[in-house]
């Protein structure tokens, strides 16, 4: 038939699958780039930020390998979970890296202090999230099954890399701490707290003064 073309619902998925690998690489690559920039700015140490990025990249690679053997192919749903994987993995690694820099002492001592400081919160967050998604495993929906397999793998992998891999690397090649001693860190934290607490009365006094001036002007 001249001047005609074939069209159907499956053609949309054919077009999607044609560029699925390129889109996956682009999405994960851009996510890692953004994480690298933000981690460098907020953690405050380029070496720790780089090691955090390595842990995230390794964790995402582990997720790709595990879901392959768990019969999850590369599709639009699994790509969404890969992008989520980068965001979930950064939680444990970045918090531990920052806590490692905040504590003073030898490397191995700082690793122990950081694990005791941030470890329970990270574990509780991951376990609670796993408990929240475990019911997806009972679903007969293909999409829900993919979400469960990917997110379950992401959470376990992020715990291992954030609380096992990264501490092991930092215990041997970690940079110096931000503080010379724990006393210095505590003093600075108390100083910052006092500044915050002292700002509130000043703000309240200024607002009350503005209110009185407005009342006088109205009179």
mmCIF file of C-alpha atoms in Angstrom:
data_model
loop_
_atom_site.group_PDB
_atom_site.id
_atom_site.type_symbol
_atom_site.label_atom_id
_atom_site.label_comp_id
_atom_site.label_asym_id
_atom_site.label_seq_id
_atom_site.Cartn_x
_atom_site.Cartn_y
_atom_site.Cartn_z
ATOM 1 C CA UNK A 1 0.000 0.000 0.000
ATOM 2 C CA UNK A 2 1.655 3.268 -1.056
ATOM 3 C CA UNK A 3 2.139 6.116 1.451
ATOM 4 C CA UNK A 4 1.474 3.860 4.435
ATOM 5 C CA UNK A 5 3.483 2.497 7.362
ATOM 6 C CA UNK A 6 3.055 -0.253 9.927
ATOM 7 C CA UNK A 7 2.262 0.712 13.494
ATOM 8 C CA UNK A 8 1.414 -1.217 16.641
ATOM 9 C CA UNK A 9 1.803 -1.291 20.408
ATOM 10 C CA UNK A 10 4.830 -3.640 20.428
ATOM 11 C CA UNK A 11 6.764 -1.209 18.200
ATOM 12 C CA UNK A 12 7.123 1.151 21.176
ATOM 13 C CA UNK A 13 8.965 -1.536 23.121
ATOM 14 C CA UNK A 14 11.124 -2.386 20.094
ATOM 15 C CA UNK A 15 12.294 1.231 19.968
ATOM 16 C CA UNK A 16 12.910 1.237 23.724
ATOM 17 C CA UNK A 17 14.974 -1.947 23.642
ATOM 18 C CA UNK A 18 17.054 -0.662 20.734
ATOM 19 C CA UNK A 19 18.769 1.921 22.947
ATOM 20 C CA UNK A 20 18.407 0.278 26.347
ATOM 21 C CA UNK A 21 22.122 -0.369 26.885
ATOM 22 C CA UNK A 22 23.159 3.148 25.863
ATOM 23 C CA UNK A 23 20.507 4.686 28.101
ATOM 24 C CA UNK A 24 21.559 2.516 31.047
ATOM 25 C CA UNK A 25 25.207 3.537 30.723
ATOM 26 C CA UNK A 26 24.248 7.192 30.342
ATOM 27 C CA UNK A 27 21.878 7.169 33.313
ATOM 28 C CA UNK A 28 24.258 5.414 35.712
ATOM 29 C CA UNK A 29 27.218 7.470 34.479
ATOM 30 C CA UNK A 30 25.449 10.796 35.020
ATOM 31 C CA UNK A 31 24.261 9.645 38.465
ATOM 32 C CA UNK A 32 27.810 8.722 39.480
ATOM 33 C CA UNK A 33 29.116 12.052 38.179
ATOM 34 C CA UNK A 34 26.570 13.998 40.233
ATOM 35 C CA UNK A 35 27.371 11.891 43.303
ATOM 36 C CA UNK A 36 31.093 12.582 42.823
ATOM 37 C CA UNK A 37 30.561 16.346 42.725
ATOM 38 C CA UNK A 38 28.162 16.453 45.694
ATOM 39 C CA UNK A 39 30.266 14.039 47.786
ATOM 40 C CA UNK A 40 33.417 16.082 47.205
ATOM 41 C CA UNK A 41 31.670 19.262 48.320
ATOM 42 C CA UNK A 42 29.901 17.851 51.377
ATOM 43 C CA UNK A 43 32.416 15.313 52.677
ATOM 44 C CA UNK A 44 35.238 17.844 52.477
ATOM 45 C CA UNK A 45 38.059 15.478 51.500
ATOM 46 C CA UNK A 46 38.806 14.472 47.874
ATOM 47 C CA UNK A 47 40.350 11.105 48.785
ATOM 48 C CA UNK A 48 37.409 9.995 50.924
ATOM 49 C CA UNK A 49 34.991 11.274 48.275
ATOM 50 C CA UNK A 50 36.845 9.219 45.646
ATOM 51 C CA UNK A 51 36.749 6.083 47.817
ATOM 52 C CA UNK A 52 33.036 6.623 48.425
ATOM 53 C CA UNK A 53 32.528 6.865 44.667
ATOM 54 C CA UNK A 54 34.515 3.634 44.169
ATOM 55 C CA UNK A 55 32.344 1.866 46.751
ATOM 56 C CA UNK A 56 29.191 3.077 44.991
ATOM 57 C CA UNK A 57 30.493 1.985 41.578
ATOM 58 C CA UNK A 58 31.441 -1.459 42.936
ATOM 59 C CA UNK A 59 28.063 -1.814 44.604
ATOM 60 C CA UNK A 60 26.224 -0.928 41.389
ATOM 61 C CA UNK A 61 28.349 -3.455 39.496
ATOM 62 C CA UNK A 62 27.467 -6.133 42.055
ATOM 63 C CA UNK A 63 23.790 -5.306 41.597
ATOM 64 C CA UNK A 64 24.126 -5.754 37.822
ATOM 65 C CA UNK A 65 25.768 -9.149 38.285
ATOM 66 C CA UNK A 66 23.308 -10.447 40.885
ATOM 67 C CA UNK A 67 20.147 -9.438 39.019
ATOM 68 C CA UNK A 68 21.522 -11.098 35.879
ATOM 69 C CA UNK A 69 21.715 -14.435 37.704
ATOM 70 C CA UNK A 70 18.302 -13.693 39.268
ATOM 71 C CA UNK A 71 16.681 -13.696 35.798
ATOM 72 C CA UNK A 72 16.235 -9.924 35.580
ATOM 73 C CA UNK A 73 16.998 -8.611 32.108
ATOM 74 C CA UNK A 74 17.987 -5.066 31.216
ATOM 75 C CA UNK A 75 14.704 -3.251 30.649
ATOM 76 C CA UNK A 76 13.022 0.011 31.561
ATOM 77 C CA UNK A 77 12.086 -1.200 35.056
ATOM 78 C CA UNK A 78 15.554 -2.498 35.919
ATOM 79 C CA UNK A 79 17.146 0.724 34.622
ATOM 80 C CA UNK A 80 14.963 2.718 37.024
ATOM 81 C CA UNK A 81 16.187 0.506 39.852
ATOM 82 C CA UNK A 82 19.812 1.010 38.785
ATOM 83 C CA UNK A 83 19.404 4.756 39.082
ATOM 84 C CA UNK A 84 17.794 4.232 42.498
ATOM 85 C CA UNK A 85 20.733 1.974 43.399
ATOM 86 C CA UNK A 86 23.205 4.837 43.111
ATOM 87 C CA UNK A 87 21.128 7.003 45.437
ATOM 88 C CA UNK A 88 20.570 4.269 48.024
ATOM 89 C CA UNK A 89 24.200 3.143 48.014
ATOM 90 C CA UNK A 90 25.568 6.630 48.624
ATOM 91 C CA UNK A 91 23.767 6.753 51.959
ATOM 92 C CA UNK A 92 25.912 4.244 53.871
ATOM 93 C CA UNK A 93 29.221 5.080 52.191
ATOM 94 C CA UNK A 94 28.998 8.870 52.417
ATOM 95 C CA UNK A 95 27.832 8.890 56.042
ATOM 96 C CA UNK A 96 30.612 6.556 57.087
ATOM 97 C CA UNK A 97 33.244 8.548 55.162
ATOM 98 C CA UNK A 98 32.209 11.787 56.829
ATOM 99 C CA UNK A 99 32.083 10.191 60.282
ATOM 100 C CA UNK A 100 35.582 8.762 59.717
ATOM 101 C CA UNK A 101 36.925 12.270 59.086
ATOM 102 C CA UNK A 102 35.171 13.728 62.130
ATOM 103 C CA UNK A 103 36.852 11.380 64.609
ATOM 104 C CA UNK A 104 40.448 11.858 65.774
ATOM 105 C CA UNK A 105 43.073 9.201 66.429
ATOM 106 C CA UNK A 106 44.688 6.379 64.483
ATOM 107 C CA UNK A 107 43.006 5.057 61.344
ATOM 108 C CA UNK A 108 41.770 1.785 62.847
ATOM 109 C CA UNK A 109 40.529 3.555 65.968
ATOM 110 C CA UNK A 110 38.642 6.082 63.828
ATOM 111 C CA UNK A 111 37.095 3.246 61.809
ATOM 112 C CA UNK A 112 35.800 1.660 65.029
ATOM 113 C CA UNK A 113 34.425 4.989 66.264
ATOM 114 C CA UNK A 114 32.755 5.710 62.933
ATOM 115 C CA UNK A 115 31.179 2.242 62.809
ATOM 116 C CA UNK A 116 29.861 2.679 66.331
ATOM 117 C CA UNK A 117 28.616 6.177 65.516
ATOM 118 C CA UNK A 118 26.917 5.696 62.145
ATOM 119 C CA UNK A 119 26.730 1.906 61.737
ATOM 120 C CA UNK A 120 23.562 1.187 63.774
ATOM 121 C CA UNK A 121 21.586 3.942 62.041
ATOM 122 C CA UNK A 122 22.595 2.687 58.580
ATOM 123 C CA UNK A 123 21.770 -0.926 59.462
ATOM 124 C CA UNK A 124 18.400 0.035 60.938
ATOM 125 C CA UNK A 125 17.543 2.077 57.853
ATOM 126 C CA UNK A 126 18.436 -0.759 55.474
ATOM 127 C CA UNK A 127 16.638 -3.428 57.509
ATOM 128 C CA UNK A 128 13.482 -1.317 57.796
ATOM 129 C CA UNK A 129 13.509 -0.729 54.040
ATOM 130 C CA UNK A 130 13.946 -4.461 53.377
ATOM 131 C CA UNK A 131 10.990 -5.192 55.664
ATOM 132 C CA UNK A 132 8.953 -2.623 53.744
ATOM 133 C CA UNK A 133 9.614 -4.223 50.341
ATOM 134 C CA UNK A 134 9.644 -7.902 51.342
ATOM 135 C CA UNK A 135 5.934 -8.224 50.534
ATOM 136 C CA UNK A 136 6.687 -7.419 46.897
ATOM 137 C CA UNK A 137 8.280 -10.879 46.678
ATOM 138 C CA UNK A 138 4.826 -12.419 47.152
ATOM 139 C CA UNK A 139 3.326 -10.487 44.249
ATOM 140 C CA UNK A 140 2.541 -12.181 40.957
ATOM 141 C CA UNK A 141 3.253 -8.979 39.031
ATOM 142 C CA UNK A 142 6.417 -9.079 36.925
ATOM 143 C CA UNK A 143 7.182 -5.416 37.649
ATOM 144 C CA UNK A 144 6.852 -5.843 41.416
ATOM 145 C CA UNK A 145 9.085 -8.905 41.281
ATOM 146 C CA UNK A 146 11.789 -6.905 39.481
ATOM 147 C CA UNK A 147 11.503 -4.082 41.998
ATOM 148 C CA UNK A 148 11.906 -6.499 44.909
ATOM 149 C CA UNK A 149 14.897 -8.322 43.432
ATOM 150 C CA UNK A 150 16.694 -5.123 42.474
ATOM 151 C CA UNK A 151 16.010 -3.189 45.680
ATOM 152 C CA UNK A 152 16.814 -6.173 47.906
ATOM 153 C CA UNK A 153 20.145 -6.616 46.120
ATOM 154 C CA UNK A 154 20.872 -2.878 46.274
ATOM 155 C CA UNK A 155 20.273 -2.675 50.033
ATOM 156 C CA UNK A 156 22.453 -5.674 50.859
ATOM 157 C CA UNK A 157 25.210 -4.546 48.504
ATOM 158 C CA UNK A 158 25.190 -1.005 49.898
ATOM 159 C CA UNK A 159 25.517 -2.351 53.448
ATOM 160 C CA UNK A 160 28.472 -4.562 52.517
ATOM 161 C CA UNK A 161 30.320 -1.844 50.627
ATOM 162 C CA UNK A 162 29.493 0.964 53.053
ATOM 163 C CA UNK A 163 30.191 -0.887 56.300
ATOM 164 C CA UNK A 164 32.726 -3.541 55.234
ATOM 165 C CA UNK A 165 34.570 -2.547 52.045
ATOM 166 C CA UNK A 166 34.970 1.179 52.731
ATOM 167 C CA UNK A 167 36.049 0.773 56.401
ATOM 168 C CA UNK A 168 38.640 -1.796 55.350
ATOM 169 C CA UNK A 169 40.123 0.581 52.754
ATOM 170 C CA UNK A 170 40.087 3.605 55.074
ATOM 171 C CA UNK A 171 41.758 1.637 57.881
ATOM 172 C CA UNK A 172 44.834 1.296 55.648
ATOM 173 C CA UNK A 173 44.721 4.344 53.350
ATOM 174 C CA UNK A 174 42.501 6.864 55.122
ATOM 175 C CA UNK A 175 43.454 10.567 55.217
ATOM 176 C CA UNK A 176 44.064 12.546 58.430
ATOM 177 C CA UNK A 177 41.099 13.620 60.517
ATOM 178 C CA UNK A 178 39.640 17.102 60.611
ATOM 179 C CA UNK A 179 40.532 17.377 64.312
ATOM 180 C CA UNK A 180 43.715 16.684 66.255
ATOM 181 C CA UNK A 181 41.849 15.236 69.249
ATOM 182 C CA UNK A 182 38.344 14.297 70.302
ATOM 183 C CA UNK A 183 38.383 17.179 72.788
ATOM 184 C CA UNK A 184 38.887 19.651 69.942
ATOM 185 C CA UNK A 185 35.958 18.132 68.039
ATOM 186 C CA UNK A 186 33.690 18.279 71.093
ATOM 187 C CA UNK A 187 34.680 21.872 71.813
ATOM 188 C CA UNK A 188 33.924 22.941 68.258
ATOM 189 C CA UNK A 189 30.580 21.151 68.284
ATOM 190 C CA UNK A 190 29.678 22.836 71.586
ATOM 191 C CA UNK A 191 30.755 26.183 70.161
ATOM 192 C CA UNK A 192 28.548 25.731 67.097
ATOM 193 C CA UNK A 193 25.648 24.656 69.314
ATOM 194 C CA UNK A 194 26.045 27.719 71.510
ATOM 195 C CA UNK A 195 26.058 29.975 68.441
ATOM 196 C CA UNK A 196 22.835 28.401 67.205
ATOM 197 C CA UNK A 197 21.175 28.710 70.615
ATOM 198 C CA UNK A 198 22.320 32.310 71.020
ATOM 199 C CA UNK A 199 20.871 33.276 67.656
ATOM 200 C CA UNK A 200 17.303 32.469 68.710
ATOM 201 C CA UNK A 201 16.929 35.153 71.407
ATOM 202 C CA UNK A 202 18.513 37.721 69.094
ATOM 203 C CA UNK A 203 16.058 36.879 66.325
ATOM 204 C CA UNK A 204 13.136 36.998 68.766
ATOM 205 C CA UNK A 205 14.329 40.342 70.170
ATOM 206 C CA UNK A 206 14.659 41.785 66.681
ATOM 207 C CA UNK A 207 11.199 40.584 65.694
ATOM 208 C CA UNK A 208 9.713 42.022 68.910
ATOM 209 C CA UNK A 209 11.484 45.329 68.258
ATOM 210 C CA UNK A 210 10.076 45.407 64.714
ATOM 211 C CA UNK A 211 6.618 44.706 66.093
ATOM 212 C CA UNK A 212 6.854 47.566 68.604
ATOM 213 C CA UNK A 213 8.062 49.963 65.911
ATOM 214 C CA UNK A 214 5.124 48.999 63.705
ATOM 215 C CA UNK A 215 2.702 49.604 66.581
ATOM 216 C CA UNK A 216 4.195 53.040 67.250
ATOM 217 C CA UNK A 217 3.967 53.956 63.578
ATOM 218 C CA UNK A 218 0.306 52.883 63.518
ATOM 219 C CA UNK A 219 -0.407 55.077 66.546
#
